[in-house]
CSV table of C-alpha atoms in Angstrom, one decimal:
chain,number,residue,atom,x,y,z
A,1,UNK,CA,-40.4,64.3,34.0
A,2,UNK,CA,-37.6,66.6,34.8
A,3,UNK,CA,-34.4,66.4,31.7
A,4,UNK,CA,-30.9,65.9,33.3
A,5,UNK,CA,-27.9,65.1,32.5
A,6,UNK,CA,-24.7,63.9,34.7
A,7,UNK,CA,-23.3,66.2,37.4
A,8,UNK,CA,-20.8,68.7,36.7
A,9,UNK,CA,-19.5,70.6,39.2
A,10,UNK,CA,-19.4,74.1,37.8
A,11,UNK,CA,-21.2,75.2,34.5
A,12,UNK,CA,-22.4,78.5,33.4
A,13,UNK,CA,-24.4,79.6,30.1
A,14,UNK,CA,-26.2,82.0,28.4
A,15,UNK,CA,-29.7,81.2,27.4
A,16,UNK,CA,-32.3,82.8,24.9
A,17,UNK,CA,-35.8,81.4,25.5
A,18,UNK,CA,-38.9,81.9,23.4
A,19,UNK,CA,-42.2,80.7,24.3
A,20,UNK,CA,-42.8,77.4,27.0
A,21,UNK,CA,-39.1,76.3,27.6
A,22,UNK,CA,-37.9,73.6,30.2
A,23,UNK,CA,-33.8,74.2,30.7
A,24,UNK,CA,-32.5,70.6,30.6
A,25,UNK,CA,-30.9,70.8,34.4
A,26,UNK,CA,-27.7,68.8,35.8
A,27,UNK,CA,-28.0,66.4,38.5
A,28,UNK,CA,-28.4,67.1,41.9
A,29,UNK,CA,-26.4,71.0,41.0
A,30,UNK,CA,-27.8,73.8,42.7
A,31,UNK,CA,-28.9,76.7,40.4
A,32,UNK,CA,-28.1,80.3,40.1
A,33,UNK,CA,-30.7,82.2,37.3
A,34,UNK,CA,-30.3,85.7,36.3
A,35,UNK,CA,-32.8,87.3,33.9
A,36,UNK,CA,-31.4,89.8,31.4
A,37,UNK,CA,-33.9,90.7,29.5
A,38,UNK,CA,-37.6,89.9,29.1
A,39,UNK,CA,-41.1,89.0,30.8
A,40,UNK,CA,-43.1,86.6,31.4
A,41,UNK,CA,-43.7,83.6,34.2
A,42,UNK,CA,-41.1,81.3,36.0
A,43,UNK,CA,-42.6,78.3,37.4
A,44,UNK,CA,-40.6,76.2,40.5
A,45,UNK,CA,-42.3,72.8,41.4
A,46,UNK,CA,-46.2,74.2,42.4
A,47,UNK,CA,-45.2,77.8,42.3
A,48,UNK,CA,-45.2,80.5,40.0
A,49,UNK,CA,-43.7,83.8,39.7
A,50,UNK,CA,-43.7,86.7,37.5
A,51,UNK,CA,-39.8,87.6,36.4
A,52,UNK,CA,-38.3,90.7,35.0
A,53,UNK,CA,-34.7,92.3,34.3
A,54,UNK,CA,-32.6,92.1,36.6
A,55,UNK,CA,-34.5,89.4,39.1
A,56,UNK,CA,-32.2,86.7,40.1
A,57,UNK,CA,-33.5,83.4,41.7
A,58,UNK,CA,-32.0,80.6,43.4
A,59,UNK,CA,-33.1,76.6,42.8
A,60,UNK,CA,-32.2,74.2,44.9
A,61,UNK,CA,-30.5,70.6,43.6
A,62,UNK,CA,-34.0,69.0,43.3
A,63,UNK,CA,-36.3,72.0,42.5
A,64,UNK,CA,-38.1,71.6,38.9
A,65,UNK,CA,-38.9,74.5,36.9
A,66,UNK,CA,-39.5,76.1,33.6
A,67,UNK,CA,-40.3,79.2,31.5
A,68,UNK,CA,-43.4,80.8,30.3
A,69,UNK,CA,-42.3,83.4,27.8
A,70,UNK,CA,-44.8,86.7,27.5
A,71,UNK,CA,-41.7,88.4,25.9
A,72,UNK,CA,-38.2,86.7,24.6
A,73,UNK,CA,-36.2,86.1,27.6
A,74,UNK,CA,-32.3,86.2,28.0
A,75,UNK,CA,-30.6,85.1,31.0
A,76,UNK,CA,-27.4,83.7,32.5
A,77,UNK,CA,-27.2,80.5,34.4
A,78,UNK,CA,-24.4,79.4,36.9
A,79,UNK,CA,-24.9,75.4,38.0
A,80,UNK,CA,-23.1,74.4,40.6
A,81,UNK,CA,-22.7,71.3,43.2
A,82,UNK,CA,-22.6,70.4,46.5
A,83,UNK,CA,-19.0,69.0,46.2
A,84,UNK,CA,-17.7,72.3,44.5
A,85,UNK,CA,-19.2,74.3,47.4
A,86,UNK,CA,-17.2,72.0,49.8
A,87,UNK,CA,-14.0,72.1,47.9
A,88,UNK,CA,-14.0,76.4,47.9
A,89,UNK,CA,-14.3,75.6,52.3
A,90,UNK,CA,-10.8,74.2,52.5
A,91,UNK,CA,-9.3,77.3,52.7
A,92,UNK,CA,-12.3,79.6,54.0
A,93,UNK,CA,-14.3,79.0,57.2
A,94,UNK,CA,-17.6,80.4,55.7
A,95,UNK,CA,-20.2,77.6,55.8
A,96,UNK,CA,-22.7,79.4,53.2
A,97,UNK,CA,-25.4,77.9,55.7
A,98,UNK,CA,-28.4,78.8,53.6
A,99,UNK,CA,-27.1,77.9,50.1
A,100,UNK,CA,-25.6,74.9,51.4
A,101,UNK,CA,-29.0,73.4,53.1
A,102,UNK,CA,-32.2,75.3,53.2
A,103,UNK,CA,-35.6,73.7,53.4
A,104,UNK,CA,-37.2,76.7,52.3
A,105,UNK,CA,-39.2,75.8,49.4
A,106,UNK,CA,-38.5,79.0,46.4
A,107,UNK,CA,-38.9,82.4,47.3
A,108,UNK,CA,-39.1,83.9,43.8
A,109,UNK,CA,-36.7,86.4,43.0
A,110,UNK,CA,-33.9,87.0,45.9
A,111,UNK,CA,-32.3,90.1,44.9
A,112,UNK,CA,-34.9,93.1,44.7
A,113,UNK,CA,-32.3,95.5,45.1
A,114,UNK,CA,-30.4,97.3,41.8
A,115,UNK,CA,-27.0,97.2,44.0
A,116,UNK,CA,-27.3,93.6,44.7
A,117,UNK,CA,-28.3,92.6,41.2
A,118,UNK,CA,-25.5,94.5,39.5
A,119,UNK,CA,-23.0,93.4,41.2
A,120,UNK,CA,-24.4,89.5,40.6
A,121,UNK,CA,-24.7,90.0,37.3
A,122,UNK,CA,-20.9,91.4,37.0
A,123,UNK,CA,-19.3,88.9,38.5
A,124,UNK,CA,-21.7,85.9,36.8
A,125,UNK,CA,-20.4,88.0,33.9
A,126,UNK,CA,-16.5,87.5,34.1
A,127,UNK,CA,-17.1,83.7,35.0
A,128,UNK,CA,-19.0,83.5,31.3
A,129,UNK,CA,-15.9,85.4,30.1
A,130,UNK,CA,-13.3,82.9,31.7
A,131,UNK,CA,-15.5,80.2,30.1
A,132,UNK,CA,-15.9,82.0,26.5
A,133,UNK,CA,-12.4,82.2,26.6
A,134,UNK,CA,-11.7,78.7,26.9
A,135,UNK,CA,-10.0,78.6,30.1
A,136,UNK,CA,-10.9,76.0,32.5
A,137,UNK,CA,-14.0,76.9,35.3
A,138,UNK,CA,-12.3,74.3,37.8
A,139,UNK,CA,-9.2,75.0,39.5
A,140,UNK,CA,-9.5,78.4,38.3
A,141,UNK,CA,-8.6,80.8,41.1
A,142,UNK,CA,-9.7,83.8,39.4
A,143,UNK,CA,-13.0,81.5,39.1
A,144,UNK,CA,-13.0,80.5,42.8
A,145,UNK,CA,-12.8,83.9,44.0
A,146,UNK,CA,-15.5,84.8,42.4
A,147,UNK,CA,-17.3,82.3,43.3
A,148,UNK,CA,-16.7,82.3,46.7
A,149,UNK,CA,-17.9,86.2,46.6
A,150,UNK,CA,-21.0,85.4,45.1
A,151,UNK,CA,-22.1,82.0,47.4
A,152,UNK,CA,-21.7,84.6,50.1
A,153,UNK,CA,-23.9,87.5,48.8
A,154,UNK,CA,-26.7,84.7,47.9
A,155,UNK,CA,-26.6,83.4,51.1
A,156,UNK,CA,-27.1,86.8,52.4
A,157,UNK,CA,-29.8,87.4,50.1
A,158,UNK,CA,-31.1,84.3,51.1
A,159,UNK,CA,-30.7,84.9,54.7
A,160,UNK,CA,-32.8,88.3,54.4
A,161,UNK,CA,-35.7,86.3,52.8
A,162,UNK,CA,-36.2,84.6,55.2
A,163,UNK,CA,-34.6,80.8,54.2
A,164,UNK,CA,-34.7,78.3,57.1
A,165,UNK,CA,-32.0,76.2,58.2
A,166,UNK,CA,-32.8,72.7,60.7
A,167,UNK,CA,-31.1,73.4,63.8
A,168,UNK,CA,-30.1,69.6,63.1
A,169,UNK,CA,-28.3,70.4,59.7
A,170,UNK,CA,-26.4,73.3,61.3
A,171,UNK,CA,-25.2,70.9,63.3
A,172,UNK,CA,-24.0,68.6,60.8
A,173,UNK,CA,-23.0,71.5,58.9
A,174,UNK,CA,-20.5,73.0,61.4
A,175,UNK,CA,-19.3,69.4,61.8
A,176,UNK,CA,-18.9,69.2,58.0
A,177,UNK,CA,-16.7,72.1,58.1
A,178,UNK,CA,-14.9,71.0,61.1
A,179,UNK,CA,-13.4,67.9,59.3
A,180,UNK,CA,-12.8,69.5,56.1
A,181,UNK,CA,-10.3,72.4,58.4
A,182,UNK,CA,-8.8,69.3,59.9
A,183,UNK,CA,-8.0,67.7,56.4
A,184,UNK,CA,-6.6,71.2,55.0
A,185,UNK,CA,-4.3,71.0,58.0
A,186,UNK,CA,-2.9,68.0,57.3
A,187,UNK,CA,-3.2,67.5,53.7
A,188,UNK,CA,0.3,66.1,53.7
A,189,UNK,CA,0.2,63.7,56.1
A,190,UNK,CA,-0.8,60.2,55.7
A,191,UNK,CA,-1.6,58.6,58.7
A,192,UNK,CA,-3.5,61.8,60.4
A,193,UNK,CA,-5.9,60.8,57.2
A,194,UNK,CA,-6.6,57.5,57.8
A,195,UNK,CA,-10.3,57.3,58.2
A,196,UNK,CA,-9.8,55.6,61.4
A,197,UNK,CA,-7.7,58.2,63.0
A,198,UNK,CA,-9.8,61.2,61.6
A,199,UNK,CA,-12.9,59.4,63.2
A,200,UNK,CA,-11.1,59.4,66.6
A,201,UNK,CA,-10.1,63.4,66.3
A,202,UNK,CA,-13.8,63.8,66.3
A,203,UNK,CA,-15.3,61.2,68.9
A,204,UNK,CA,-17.1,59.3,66.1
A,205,UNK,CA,-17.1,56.0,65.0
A,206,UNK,CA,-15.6,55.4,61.4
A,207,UNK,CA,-18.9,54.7,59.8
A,208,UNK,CA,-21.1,57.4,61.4
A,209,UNK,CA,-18.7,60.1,60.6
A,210,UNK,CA,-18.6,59.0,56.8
A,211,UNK,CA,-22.3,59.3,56.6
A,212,UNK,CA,-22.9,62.3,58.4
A,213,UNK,CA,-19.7,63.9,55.9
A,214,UNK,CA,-21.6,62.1,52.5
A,215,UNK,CA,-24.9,63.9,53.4
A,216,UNK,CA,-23.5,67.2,53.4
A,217,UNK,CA,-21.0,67.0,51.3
A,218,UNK,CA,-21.7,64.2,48.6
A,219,UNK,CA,-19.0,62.4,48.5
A,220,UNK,CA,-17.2,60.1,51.0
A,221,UNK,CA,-14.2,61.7,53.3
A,222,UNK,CA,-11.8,59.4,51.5
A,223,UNK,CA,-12.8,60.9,47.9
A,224,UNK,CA,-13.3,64.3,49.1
A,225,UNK,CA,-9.4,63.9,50.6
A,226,UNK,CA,-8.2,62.8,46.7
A,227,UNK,CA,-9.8,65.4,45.1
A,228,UNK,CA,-8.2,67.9,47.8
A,229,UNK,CA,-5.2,67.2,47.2
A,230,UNK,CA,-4.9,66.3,43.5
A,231,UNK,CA,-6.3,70.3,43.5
A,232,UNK,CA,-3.6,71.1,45.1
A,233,UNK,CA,-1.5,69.2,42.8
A,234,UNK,CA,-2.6,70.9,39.9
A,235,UNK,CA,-1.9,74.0,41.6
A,236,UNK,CA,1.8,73.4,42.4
A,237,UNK,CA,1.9,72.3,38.7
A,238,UNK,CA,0.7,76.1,37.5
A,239,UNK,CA,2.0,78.1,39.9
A,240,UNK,CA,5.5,76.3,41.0
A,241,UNK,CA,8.6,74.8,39.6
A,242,UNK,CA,8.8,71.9,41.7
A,243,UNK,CA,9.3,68.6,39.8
A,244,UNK,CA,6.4,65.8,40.3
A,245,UNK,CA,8.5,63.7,42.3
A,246,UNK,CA,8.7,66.5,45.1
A,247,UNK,CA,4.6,67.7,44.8
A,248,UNK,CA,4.0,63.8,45.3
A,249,UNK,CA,6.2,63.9,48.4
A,250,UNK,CA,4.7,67.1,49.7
A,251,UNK,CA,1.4,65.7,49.5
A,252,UNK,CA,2.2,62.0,50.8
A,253,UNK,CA,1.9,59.6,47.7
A,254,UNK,CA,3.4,56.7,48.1
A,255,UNK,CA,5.6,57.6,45.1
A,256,UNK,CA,5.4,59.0,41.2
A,257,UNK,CA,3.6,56.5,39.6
A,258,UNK,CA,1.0,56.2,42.2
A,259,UNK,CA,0.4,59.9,41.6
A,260,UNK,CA,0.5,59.8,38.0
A,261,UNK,CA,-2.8,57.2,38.3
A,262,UNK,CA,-4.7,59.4,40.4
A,263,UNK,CA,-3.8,62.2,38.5
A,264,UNK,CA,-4.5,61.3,35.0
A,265,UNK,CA,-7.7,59.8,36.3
A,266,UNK,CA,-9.2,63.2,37.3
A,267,UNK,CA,-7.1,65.7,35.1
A,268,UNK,CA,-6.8,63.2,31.6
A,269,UNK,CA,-3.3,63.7,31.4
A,270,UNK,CA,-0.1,62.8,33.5
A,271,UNK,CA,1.0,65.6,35.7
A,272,UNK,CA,3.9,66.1,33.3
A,273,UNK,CA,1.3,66.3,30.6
A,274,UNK,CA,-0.4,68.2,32.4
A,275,UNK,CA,2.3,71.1,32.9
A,276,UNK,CA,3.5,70.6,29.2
A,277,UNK,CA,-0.1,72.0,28.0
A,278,UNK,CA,-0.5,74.9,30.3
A,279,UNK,CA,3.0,75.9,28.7
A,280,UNK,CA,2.0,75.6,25.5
């Protein structure tokens, strides 16, 4: 039996392993593994594969694995969910098709090439630096670049190897990212977000399009729209001067307080809080 413990939508750690070792996994995150130094065997659900510097492998939300150690093993590990991959597609129309939904069972070590490894290893390596410095992985822009450059060179890598993606899930997938341009565009208005008249926009009814957008994405349209924009909240917050009572207009809250709720909820502190300890 697999050890997990509750989702989080972007983590990254350094690991020393000696011996058998099982990596106590998050939820239903998909994984990002790259060895630094060491031997020995890496084992994914009935496979196994030999693993050296420098091989970087790619384990999908379900996959179980562990170590067997012939020498003491360093590596980094990036976790990641579904929901963060969707959030990083509001402002980019990149579907990372094969991280996002391949059925491809593991196919050991995706990146045989020193280029491609280096450069995975550098950027893994200033998101542990942002993190070891204490600064927040989430609504980090530095962090989402980053991120959004390396989901695109492992599904490349992924790609090359030969991953396989449903012509079904494409489908779903495109549609997926259809919806989430059509909430970006109208982020700040109310009624074009009712799930009702976003339904109509695409020729679906109400409750098949909020099934189709939970499978891909994990979370209903609705949520997924209130974590949009309280993101885009925070970001006025960092980046802006504007006082609460204008960001909540921007964004269509009904008013302050009704912000401050939704807001604190997600964030653990009032967006006036909030601004008062990135200031500090």
């Amino acid at each position: 039996m697999k050890d997990i413990i509750p989702q989080r939508s972007l983590h990254i750690e350094q690991l020393d392993l000696n011996q058998w070792a099982t990596p106590i996994r998050f939820s239903d995150c998909y994984e990002l593994i790259l060895i630094q130094s060491g031997k020995g065997h890496h084992l994914v659900n009935d496979k196994r594969f030999t693993y050296q510097p420098g091989d970087v492998f790619f384990l999908g939300a379900h996959d179980q694995y562990s170590f067997l150690t012939m020498q003491p093993t360093s590596l980094y590990r990036l976790s990641f969910s579904p929901l963060y991959i969707s959030s990083l597609l509001i402002a980019d129309d990149q579907p990372w098709a094969y991280v996002n939904r391949s059925t491809s069972p593991c196919l050991g070590s995706i990146a045989t090439d020193s280029t491609d490894q280096d450069n995975l290893r550098a950027l893994v390596t200033m998101i542990l630096s942002e993190e070891r410095s204490l600064r927040h992985l989430t609504g980090n822009p530095i962090v989402e670049s980053l991120m959004k450059i390396i989901l695109s060179l492992v599904d490349r890598l992924l790609g090359e190897r030969g991953a396989v993606i449903p012509s079904r899930q494409t489908f779903s997938l495109n549609l997926t990212r259809q919806i989430i341009a059509y909430i970006g565009q109208h982020i700040g208005e109310p009624e074009r977000l009712r799930m009702d008249t976003i339904a109509d926009a695409f020729n679906y009814s109400p409750g098949h399009l909020s099934t189709l957008f939970k499978q891909q994405v994990g979370d209903s349209i609705q949520q997924f729209i209130i974590r949009h924009k309280l993101k885009l909240v925070a970001t006025k917050l960092r980046q802006t001067p504007l006082t609460v009572s204008q960001i909540a207009d921007e964004f269509g809250f009904s008013d302050v307080c009704h912000l401050n709720k939704l807001f604190k909820r997600y964030y653990n502190h009032t967006p006036t809080a909030y601004r008062q300890v990135l200031s500090a």
